[in-house]
PDB file of C-alpha atoms in Angstrom:
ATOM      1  CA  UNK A   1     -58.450  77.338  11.173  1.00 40.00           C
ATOM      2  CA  UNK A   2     -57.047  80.013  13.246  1.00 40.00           C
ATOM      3  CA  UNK A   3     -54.003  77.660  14.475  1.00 42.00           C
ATOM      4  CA  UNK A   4     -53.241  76.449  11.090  1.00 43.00           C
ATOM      5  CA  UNK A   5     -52.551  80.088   9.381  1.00 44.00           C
ATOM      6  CA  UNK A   6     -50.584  80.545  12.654  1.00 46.00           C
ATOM      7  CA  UNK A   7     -48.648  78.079  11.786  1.00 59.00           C
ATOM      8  CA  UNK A   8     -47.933  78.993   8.242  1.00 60.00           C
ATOM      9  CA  UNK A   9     -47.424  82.363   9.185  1.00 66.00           C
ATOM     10  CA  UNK A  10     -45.114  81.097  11.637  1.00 72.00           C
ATOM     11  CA  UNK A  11     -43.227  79.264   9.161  1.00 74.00           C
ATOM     12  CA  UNK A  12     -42.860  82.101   6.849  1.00 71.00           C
ATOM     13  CA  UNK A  13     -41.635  84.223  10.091  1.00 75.00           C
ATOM     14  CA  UNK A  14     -38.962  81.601  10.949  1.00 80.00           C
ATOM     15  CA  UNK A  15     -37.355  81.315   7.378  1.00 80.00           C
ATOM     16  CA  UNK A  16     -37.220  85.258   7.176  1.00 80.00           C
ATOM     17  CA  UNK A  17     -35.610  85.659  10.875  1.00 83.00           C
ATOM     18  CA  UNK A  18     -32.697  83.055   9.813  1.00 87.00           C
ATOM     19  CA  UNK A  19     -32.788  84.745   7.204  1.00 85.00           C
ATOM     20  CA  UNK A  20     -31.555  87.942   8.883  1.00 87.00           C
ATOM     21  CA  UNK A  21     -29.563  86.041  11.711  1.00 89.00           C
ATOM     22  CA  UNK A  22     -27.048  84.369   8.547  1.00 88.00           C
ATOM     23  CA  UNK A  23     -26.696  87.952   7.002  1.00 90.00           C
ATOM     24  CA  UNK A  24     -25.215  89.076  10.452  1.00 89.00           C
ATOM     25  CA  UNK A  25     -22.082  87.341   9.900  1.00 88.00           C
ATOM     26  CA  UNK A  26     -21.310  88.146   6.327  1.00 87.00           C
ATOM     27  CA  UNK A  27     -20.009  92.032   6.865  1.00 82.00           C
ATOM     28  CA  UNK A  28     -22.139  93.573   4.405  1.00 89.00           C
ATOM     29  CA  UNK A  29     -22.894  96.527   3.417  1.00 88.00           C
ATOM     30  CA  UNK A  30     -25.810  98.939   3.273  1.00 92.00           C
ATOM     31  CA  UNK A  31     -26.031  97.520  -0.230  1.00 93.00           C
ATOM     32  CA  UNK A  32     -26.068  93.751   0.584  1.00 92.00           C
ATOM     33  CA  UNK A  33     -28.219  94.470   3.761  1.00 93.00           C
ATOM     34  CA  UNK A  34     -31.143  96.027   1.236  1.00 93.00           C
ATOM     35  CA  UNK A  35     -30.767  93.231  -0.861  1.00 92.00           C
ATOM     36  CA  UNK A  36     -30.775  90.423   1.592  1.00 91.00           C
ATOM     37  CA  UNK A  37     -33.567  92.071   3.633  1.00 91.00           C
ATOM     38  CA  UNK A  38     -35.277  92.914   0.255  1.00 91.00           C
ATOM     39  CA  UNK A  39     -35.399  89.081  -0.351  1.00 90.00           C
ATOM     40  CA  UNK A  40     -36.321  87.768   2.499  1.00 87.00           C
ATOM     41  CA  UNK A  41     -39.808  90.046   2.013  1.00 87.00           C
ATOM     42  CA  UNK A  42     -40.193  89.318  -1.389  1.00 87.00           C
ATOM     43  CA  UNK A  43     -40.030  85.306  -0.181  1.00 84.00           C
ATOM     44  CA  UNK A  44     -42.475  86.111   2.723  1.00 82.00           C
ATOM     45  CA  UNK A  45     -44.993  87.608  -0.205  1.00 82.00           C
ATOM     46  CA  UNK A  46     -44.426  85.252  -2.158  1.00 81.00           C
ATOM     47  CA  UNK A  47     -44.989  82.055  -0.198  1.00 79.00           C
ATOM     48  CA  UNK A  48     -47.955  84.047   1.559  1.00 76.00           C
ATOM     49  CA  UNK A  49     -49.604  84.842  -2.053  1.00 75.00           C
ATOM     50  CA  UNK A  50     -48.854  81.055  -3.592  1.00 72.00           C
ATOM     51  CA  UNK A  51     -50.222  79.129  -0.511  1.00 72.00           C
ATOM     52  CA  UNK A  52     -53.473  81.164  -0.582  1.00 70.00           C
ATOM     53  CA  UNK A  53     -54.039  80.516  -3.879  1.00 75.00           C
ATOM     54  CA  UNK A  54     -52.787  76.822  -3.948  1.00 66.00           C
ATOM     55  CA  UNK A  55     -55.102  76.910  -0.692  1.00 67.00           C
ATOM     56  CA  UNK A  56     -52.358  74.892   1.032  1.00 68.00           C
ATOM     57  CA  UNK A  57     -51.999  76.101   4.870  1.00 63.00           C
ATOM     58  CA  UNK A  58     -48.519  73.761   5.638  1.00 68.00           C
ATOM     59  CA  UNK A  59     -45.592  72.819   3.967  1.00 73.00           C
ATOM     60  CA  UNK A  60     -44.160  69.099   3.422  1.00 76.00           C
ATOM     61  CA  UNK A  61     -40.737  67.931   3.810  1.00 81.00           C
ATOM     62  CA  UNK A  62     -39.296  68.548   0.407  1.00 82.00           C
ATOM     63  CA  UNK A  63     -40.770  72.513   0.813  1.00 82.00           C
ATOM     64  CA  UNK A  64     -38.923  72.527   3.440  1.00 85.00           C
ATOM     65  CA  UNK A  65     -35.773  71.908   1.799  1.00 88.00           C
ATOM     66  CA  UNK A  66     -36.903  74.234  -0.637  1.00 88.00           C
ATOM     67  CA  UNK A  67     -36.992  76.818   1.736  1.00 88.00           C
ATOM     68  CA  UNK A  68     -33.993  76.196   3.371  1.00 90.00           C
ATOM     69  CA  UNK A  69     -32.328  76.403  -0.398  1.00 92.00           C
ATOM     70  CA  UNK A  70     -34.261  79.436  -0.693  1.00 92.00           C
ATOM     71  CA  UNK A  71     -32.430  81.042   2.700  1.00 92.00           C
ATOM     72  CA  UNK A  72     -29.094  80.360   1.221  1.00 94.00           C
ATOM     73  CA  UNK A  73     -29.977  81.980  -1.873  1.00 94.00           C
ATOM     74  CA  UNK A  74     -30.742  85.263  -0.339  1.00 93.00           C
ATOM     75  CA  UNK A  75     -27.480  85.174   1.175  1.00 93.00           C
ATOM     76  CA  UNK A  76     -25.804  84.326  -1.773  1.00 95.00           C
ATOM     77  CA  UNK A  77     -27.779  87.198  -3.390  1.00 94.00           C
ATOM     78  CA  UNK A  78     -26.520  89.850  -0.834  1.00 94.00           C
ATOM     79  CA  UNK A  79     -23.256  88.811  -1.476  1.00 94.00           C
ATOM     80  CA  UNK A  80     -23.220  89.448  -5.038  1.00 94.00           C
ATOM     81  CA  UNK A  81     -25.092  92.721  -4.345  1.00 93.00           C
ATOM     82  CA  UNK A  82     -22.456  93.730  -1.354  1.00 92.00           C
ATOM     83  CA  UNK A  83     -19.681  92.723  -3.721  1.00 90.00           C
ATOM     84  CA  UNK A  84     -18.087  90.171  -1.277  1.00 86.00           C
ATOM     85  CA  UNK A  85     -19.423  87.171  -3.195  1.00 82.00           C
ATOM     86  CA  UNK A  86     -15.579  86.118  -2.872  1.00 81.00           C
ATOM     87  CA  UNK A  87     -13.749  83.403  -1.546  1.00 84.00           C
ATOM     88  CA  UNK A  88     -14.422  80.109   0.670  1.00 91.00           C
ATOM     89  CA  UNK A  89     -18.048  81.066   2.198  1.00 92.00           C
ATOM     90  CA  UNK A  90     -19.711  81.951  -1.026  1.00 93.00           C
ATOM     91  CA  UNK A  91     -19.132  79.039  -3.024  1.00 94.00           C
ATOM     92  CA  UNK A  92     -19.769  76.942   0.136  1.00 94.00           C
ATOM     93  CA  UNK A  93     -23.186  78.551   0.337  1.00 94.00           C
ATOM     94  CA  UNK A  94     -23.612  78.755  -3.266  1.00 94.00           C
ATOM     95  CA  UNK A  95     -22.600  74.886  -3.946  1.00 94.00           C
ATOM     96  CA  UNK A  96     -25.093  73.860  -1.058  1.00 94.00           C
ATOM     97  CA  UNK A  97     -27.821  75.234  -2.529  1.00 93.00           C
ATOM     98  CA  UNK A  98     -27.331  74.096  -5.795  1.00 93.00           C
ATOM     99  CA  UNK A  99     -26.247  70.257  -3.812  1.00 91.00           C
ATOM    100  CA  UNK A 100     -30.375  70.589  -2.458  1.00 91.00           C
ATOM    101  CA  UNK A 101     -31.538  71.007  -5.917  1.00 87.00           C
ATOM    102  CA  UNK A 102     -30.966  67.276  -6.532  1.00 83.00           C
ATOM    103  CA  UNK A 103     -32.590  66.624  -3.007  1.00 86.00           C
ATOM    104  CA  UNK A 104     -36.017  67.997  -2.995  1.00 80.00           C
ATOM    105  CA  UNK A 105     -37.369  66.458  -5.483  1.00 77.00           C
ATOM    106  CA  UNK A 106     -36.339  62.858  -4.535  1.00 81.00           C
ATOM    107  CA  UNK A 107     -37.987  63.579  -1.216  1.00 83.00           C
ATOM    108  CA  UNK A 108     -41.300  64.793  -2.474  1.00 78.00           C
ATOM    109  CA  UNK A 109     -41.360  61.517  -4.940  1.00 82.00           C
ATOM    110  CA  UNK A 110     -40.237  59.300  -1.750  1.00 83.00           C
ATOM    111  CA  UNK A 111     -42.839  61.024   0.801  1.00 80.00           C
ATOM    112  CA  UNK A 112     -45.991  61.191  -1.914  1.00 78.00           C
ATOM    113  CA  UNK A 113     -45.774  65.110  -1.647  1.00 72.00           C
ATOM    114  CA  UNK A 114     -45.260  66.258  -5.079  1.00 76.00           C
ATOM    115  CA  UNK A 115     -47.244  69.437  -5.215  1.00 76.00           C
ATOM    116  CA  UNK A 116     -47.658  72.562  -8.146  1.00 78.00           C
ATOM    117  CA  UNK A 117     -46.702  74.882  -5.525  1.00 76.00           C
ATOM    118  CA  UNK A 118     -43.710  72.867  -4.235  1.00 78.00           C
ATOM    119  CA  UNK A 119     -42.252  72.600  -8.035  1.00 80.00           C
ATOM    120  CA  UNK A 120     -42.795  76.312  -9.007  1.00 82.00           C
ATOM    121  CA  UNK A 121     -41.355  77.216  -5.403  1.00 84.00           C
ATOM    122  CA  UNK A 122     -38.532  74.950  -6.200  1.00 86.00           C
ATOM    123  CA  UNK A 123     -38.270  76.802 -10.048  1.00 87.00           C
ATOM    124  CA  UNK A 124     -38.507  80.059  -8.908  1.00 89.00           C
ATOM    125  CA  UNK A 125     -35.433  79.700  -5.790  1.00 92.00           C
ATOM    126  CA  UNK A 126     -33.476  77.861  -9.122  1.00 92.00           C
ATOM    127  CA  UNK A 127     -34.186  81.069 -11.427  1.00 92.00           C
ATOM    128  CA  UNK A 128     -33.363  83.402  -8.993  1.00 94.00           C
ATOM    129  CA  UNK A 129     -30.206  81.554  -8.118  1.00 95.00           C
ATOM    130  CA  UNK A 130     -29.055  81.959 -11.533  1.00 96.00           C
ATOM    131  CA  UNK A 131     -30.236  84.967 -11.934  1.00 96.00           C
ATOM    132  CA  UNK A 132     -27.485  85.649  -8.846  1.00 95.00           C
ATOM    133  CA  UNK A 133     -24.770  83.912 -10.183  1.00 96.00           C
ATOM    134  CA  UNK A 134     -24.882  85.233 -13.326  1.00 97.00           C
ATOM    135  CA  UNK A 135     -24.688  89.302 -11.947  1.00 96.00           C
ATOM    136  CA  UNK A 136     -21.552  87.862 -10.198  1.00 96.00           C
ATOM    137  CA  UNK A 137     -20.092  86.521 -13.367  1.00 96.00           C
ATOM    138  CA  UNK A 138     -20.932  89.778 -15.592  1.00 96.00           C
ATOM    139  CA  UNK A 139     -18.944  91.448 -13.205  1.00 94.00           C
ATOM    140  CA  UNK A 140     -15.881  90.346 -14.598  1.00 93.00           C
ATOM    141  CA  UNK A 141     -16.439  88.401 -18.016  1.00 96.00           C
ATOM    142  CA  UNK A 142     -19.000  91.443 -19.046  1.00 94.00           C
ATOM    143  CA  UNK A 143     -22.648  91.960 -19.405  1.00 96.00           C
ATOM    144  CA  UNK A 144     -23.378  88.993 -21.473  1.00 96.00           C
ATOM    145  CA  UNK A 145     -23.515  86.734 -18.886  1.00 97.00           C
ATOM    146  CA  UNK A 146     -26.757  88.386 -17.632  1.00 97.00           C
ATOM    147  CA  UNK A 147     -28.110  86.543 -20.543  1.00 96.00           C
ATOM    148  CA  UNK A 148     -28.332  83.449 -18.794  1.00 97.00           C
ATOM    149  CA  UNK A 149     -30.100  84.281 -16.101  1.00 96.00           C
ATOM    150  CA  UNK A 150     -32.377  86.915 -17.590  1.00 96.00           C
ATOM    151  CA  UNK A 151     -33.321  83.982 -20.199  1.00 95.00           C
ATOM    152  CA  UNK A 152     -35.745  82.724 -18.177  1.00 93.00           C
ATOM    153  CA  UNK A 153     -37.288  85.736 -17.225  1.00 94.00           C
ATOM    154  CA  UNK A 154     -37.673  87.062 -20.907  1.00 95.00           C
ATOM    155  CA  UNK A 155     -39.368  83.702 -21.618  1.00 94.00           C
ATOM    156  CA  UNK A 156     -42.118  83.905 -19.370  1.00 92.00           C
ATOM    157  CA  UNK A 157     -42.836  87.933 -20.418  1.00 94.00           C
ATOM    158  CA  UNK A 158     -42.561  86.520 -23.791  1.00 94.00           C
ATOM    159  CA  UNK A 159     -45.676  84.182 -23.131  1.00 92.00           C
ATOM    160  CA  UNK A 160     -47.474  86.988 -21.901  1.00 92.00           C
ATOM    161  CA  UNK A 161     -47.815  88.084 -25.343  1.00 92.00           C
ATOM    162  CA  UNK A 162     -47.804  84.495 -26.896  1.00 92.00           C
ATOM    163  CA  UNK A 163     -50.103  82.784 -25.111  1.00 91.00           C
ATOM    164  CA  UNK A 164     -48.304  79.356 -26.618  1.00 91.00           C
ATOM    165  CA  UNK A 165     -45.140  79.633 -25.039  1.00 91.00           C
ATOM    166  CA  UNK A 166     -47.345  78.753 -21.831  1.00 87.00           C
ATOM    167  CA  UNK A 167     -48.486  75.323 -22.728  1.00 86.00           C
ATOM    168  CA  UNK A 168     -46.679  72.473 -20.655  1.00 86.00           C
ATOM    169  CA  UNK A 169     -43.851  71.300 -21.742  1.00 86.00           C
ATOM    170  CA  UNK A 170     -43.299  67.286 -21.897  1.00 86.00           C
ATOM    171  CA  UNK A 171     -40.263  66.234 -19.653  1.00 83.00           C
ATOM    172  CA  UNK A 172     -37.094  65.999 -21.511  1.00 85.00           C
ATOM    173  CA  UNK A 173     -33.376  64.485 -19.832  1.00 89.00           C
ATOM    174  CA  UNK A 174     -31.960  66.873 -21.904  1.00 90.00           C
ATOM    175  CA  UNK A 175     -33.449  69.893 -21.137  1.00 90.00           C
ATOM    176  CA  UNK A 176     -33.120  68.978 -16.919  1.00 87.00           C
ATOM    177  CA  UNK A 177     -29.213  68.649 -17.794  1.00 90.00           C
ATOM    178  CA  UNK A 178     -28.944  71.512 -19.164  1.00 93.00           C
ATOM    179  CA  UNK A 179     -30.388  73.413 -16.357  1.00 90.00           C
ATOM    180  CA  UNK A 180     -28.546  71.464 -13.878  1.00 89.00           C
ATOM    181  CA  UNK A 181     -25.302  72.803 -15.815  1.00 93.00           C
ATOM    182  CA  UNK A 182     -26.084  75.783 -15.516  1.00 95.00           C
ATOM    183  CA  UNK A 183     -25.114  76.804 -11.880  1.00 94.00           C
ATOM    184  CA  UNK A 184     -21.850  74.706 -11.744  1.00 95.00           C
ATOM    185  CA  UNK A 185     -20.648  76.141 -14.520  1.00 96.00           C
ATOM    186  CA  UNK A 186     -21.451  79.513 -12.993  1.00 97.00           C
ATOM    187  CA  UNK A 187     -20.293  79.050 -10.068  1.00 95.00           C
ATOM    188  CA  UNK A 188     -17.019  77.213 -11.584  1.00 96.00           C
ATOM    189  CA  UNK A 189     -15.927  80.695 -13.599  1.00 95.00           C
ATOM    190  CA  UNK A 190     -17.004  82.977 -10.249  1.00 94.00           C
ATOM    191  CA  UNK A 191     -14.766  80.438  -8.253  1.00 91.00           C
ATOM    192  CA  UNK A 192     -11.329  82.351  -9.235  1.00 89.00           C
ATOM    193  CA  UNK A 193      -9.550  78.767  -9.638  1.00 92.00           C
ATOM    194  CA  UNK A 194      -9.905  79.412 -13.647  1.00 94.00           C
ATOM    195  CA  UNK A 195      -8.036  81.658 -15.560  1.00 95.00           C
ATOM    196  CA  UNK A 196      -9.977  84.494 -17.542  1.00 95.00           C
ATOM    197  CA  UNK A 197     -10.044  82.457 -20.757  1.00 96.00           C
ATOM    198  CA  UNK A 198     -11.325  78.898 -19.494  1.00 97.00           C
ATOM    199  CA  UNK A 199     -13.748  81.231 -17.643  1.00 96.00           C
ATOM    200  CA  UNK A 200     -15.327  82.446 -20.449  1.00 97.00           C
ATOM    201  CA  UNK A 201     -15.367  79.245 -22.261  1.00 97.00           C
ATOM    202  CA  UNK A 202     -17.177  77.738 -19.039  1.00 97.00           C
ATOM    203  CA  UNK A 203     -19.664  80.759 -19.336  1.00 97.00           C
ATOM    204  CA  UNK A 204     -20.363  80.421 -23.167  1.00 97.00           C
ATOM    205  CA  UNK A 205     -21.057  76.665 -22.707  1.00 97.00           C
ATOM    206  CA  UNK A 206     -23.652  77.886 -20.432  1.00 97.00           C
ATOM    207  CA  UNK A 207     -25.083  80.163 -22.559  1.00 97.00           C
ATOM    208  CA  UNK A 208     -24.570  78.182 -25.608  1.00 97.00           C
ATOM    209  CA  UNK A 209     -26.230  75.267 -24.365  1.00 97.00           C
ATOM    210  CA  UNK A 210     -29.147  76.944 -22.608  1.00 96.00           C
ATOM    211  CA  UNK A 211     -30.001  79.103 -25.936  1.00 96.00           C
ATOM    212  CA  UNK A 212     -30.208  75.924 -27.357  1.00 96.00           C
ATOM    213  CA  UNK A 213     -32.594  74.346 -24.939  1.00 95.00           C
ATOM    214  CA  UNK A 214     -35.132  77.367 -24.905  1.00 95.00           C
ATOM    215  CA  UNK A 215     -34.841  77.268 -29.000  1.00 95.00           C
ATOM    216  CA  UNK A 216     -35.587  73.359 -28.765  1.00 94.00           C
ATOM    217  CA  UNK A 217     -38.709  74.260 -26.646  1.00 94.00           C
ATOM    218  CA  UNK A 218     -40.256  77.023 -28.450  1.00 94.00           C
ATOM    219  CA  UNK A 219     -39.675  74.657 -31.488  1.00 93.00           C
ATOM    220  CA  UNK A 220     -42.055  72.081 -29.844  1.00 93.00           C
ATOM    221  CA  UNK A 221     -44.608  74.887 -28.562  1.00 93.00           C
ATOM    222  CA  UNK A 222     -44.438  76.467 -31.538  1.00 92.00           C
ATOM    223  CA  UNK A 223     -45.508  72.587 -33.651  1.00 89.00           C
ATOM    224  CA  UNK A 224     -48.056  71.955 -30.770  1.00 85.00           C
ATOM    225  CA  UNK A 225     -49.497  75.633 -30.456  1.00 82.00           C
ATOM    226  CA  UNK A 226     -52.582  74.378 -32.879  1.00 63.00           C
ATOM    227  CA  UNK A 227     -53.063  71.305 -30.997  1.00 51.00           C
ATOM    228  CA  UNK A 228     -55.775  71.293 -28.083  1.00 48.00           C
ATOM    229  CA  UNK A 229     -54.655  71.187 -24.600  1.00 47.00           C
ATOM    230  CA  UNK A 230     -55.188  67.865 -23.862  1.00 46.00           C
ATOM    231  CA  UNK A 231     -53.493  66.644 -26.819  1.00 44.00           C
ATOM    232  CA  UNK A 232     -49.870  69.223 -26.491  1.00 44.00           C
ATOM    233  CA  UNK A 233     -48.067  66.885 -24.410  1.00 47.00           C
ATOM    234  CA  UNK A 234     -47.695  63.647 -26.314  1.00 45.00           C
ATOM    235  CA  UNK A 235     -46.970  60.183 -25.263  1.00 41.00           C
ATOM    236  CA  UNK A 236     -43.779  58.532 -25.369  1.00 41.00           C
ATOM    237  CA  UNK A 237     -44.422  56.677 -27.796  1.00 40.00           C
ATOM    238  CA  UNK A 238     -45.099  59.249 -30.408  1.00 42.00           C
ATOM    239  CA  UNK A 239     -42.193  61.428 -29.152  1.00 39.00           C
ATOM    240  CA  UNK A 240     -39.741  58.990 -27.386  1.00 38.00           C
ATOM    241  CA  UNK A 241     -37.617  61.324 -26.416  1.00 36.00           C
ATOM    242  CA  UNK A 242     -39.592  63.780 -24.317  1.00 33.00           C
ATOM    243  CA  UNK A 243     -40.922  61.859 -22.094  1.00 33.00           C
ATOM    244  CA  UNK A 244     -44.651  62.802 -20.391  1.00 30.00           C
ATOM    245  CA  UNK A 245     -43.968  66.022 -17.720  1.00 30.00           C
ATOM    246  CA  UNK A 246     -44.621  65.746 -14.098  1.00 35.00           C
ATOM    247  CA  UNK A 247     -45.004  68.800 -11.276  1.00 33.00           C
ATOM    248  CA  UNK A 248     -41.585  67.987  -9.908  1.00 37.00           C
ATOM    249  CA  UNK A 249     -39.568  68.527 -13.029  1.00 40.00           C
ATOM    250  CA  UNK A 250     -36.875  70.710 -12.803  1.00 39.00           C
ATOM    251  CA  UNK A 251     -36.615  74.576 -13.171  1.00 39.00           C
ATOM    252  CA  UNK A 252     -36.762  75.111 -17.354  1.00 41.00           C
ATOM    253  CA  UNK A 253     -39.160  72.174 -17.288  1.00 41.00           C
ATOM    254  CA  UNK A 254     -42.177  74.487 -17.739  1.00 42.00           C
ATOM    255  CA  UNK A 255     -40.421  77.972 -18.224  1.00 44.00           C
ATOM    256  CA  UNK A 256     -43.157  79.233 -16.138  1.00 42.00           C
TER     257      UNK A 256
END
């Protein structure tokens, strides 16, 4: 027992100290440094916190890309915060993050490890990644932007209060294209290649699009709120669209 929690422990020590070792190079300030150093605590907490109660003492391969994802995210977020989130590193950091995205999934299908904590690790890095992106964006198409990735975030507070908005949602094409829009299109108007104007027409697709995702959802929640648990996610066959929802659905697949 003693050698396993080691070993998670010294999993959760490794991803935080390459954590620190890629901020090094980035020239940030004391700004960026309490943000990136901020993160990589918040991820130690959190993975610390979510295996304990998963009761999970090791990760499996597609975690592991999750985590490495989950690196590059905090230094994309101490970018943003340092105000260098500029130029040829950031988007390269920023587009291999979102590139993993499509790859940890297929690996926990491929390797039988599809896990609850693996998909709502794999949410939350997606959430705050947006979340990231869209600070960058507000910065020079306006506070608006924050919309998209405070969305999320609003949602799940939201279902505090209304218990319904927490029932699982069934797995929709739809909806995972939408939220696999969402950071190229983000990253596309922080890039600089587009001018102001096709910027915020790349941003308000965004936002257009994922308003009308969430608004499609709470629709369905809101017809399936008096049905019993085991009935809310329907078959195929009564709703062909919206398929039946697995644990490694994408990041607004449970808005959870």
């Amino acid at each position: 027992m003693t050698t396993i929690t080691l070993s998670a422990r010294g999993e959760h020590a490794a991803a935080a100290g390459v954590q620190v070792l890629l901020l090094i190079p980035l020239d940030l300030g004391p700004a960026g440094w309490l943000a990136g150093l901020g993160y990589a605590a918040a991820l130690w907490f959190f993975l610390s916190g979510a295996r304990h109660r998963a009761g999970t003492h090791s990760f499996g391969p597609a975690d592991h890309v999750t985590l490495t994802r989950a690196v590059l995210v905090g230094c994309v977020a101490a970018m943003v915060a340092a105000h260098t989130a500029t130029g040829a590193l950031f988007l390269l950091l920023a587009s291999v993050a979102l590139a993993l995205d499509a790859v940890d999934g297929q690996v926990a299908r491929r390797t039988g490890t599809v896990s609850a904590l693996g998909a709502r690790f794999d949410m939350e890095v997606d959430a705050f990644l947006i979340m990231a992106l869209s600070v960058q964006v507000s910065q020079s198409l306006g506070l608006w932007v924050l919309t998209i990735g405070l969305m999320r975030y609003l949602f799940v507070a939201a279902s505090r209060l209304l218990p319904w908005l927490g029932t699982p949602l069934p797995t929709s094409l739809a909806r995972k294209t939408v939220a696999a829009l969402q950071g190229v299109l983000l990253l596309a108007a922080s890039s600089g290649v587009f001018p102001y104007l096709a910027a915020i027409c790349l941003t308000g697709v965004a936002l257009a699009t994922l308003s009308w995702s969430f608004l499609r959802d709470i629709r369905w929640l809101s017809r399936h709120r008096s049905t019993p648990p085991a009935q809310a996610a329907v078959s195929p066959a009564q709703e062909p669209e919206v398929p039946i929802r697995d644990t490694g659905d994408h990041l607004l697949a449970t808005r959870r």
